[in-house]
Amino acid sequence: MMYNASKDTALQVDDQLFLRPTQSEFVLLQFGDLAVWENGAVSDWWPPLPQANGA
């Protein structure tokens, strides 16, 4: 996922962005890994957490 914001957004290095989906997080399992963007490039790939038992 990529998030775009205005240049007026006051995000700083090490700020955190929390996802508040309009659908269940289950939707994330339909997509691939999440790209970690750092220093102007993709530095890592994070898989979504697996579905828990009973969910």
C-alpha positions as semicolon CSV with decimal commas, in nm:
position;residue;x (nm);y (nm);z (nm)
1;M;0,000;0,000;0,000
2;M;0,113;0,350;-0,067
3;Y;-0,020;0,650;0,116
4;N;-0,007;0,994;-0,039
5;A;-0,038;1,313;0,158
6;S;-0,013;1,685;0,109
7;K;0,328;1,854;0,145
8;D;0,168;2,027;0,445
9;T;0,150;1,695;0,630
10;A;0,386;1,717;0,926
11;L;0,503;1,355;0,923
12;Q;0,860;1,307;1,041
13;V;1,106;1,019;1,034
14;D;0,996;0,746;1,279
15;D;0,634;0,869;1,285
16;Q;0,382;0,588;1,266
17;L;0,089;0,551;1,031
18;F;-0,197;0,326;1,139
19;L;-0,427;0,157;0,893
20;R;-0,795;0,194;0,968
21;P;-0,953;-0,012;0,693
22;T;-1,305;0,038;0,573
23;Q;-1,316;-0,338;0,517
24;S;-1,186;-0,621;0,730
25;E;-0,810;-0,669;0,754
26;F;-0,883;-1,006;0,593
27;V;-0,864;-0,820;0,261
28;L;-0,488;-0,778;0,313
29;L;-0,446;-1,154;0,277
30;Q;-0,558;-1,120;-0,086
31;F;-0,258;-0,906;-0,174
32;G;0,116;-0,960;-0,168
33;D;0,373;-0,843;0,082
34;L;0,384;-0,482;0,202
35;A;0,678;-0,276;0,076
36;V;0,884;-0,087;0,336
37;W;0,987;0,247;0,184
38;E;1,302;0,389;0,342
39;N;1,555;0,646;0,221
40;G;1,385;0,679;-0,115
41;A;1,375;0,309;-0,199
42;V;1,209;-0,016;-0,103
43;S;1,428;-0,155;0,175
44;D;1,229;-0,460;0,283
45;W;0,910;-0,659;0,225
46;W;0,676;-0,754;0,510
47;P;0,416;-1,028;0,469
48;P;0,073;-0,965;0,621
49;L;0,013;-1,154;0,944
50;P;-0,144;-1,495;0,887
51;Q;-0,509;-1,555;0,966
52;A;-0,555;-1,672;1,324
53;N;-0,718;-2,005;1,406
54;G;-1,092;-1,971;1,444
55;A;-1,111;-1,645;1,251
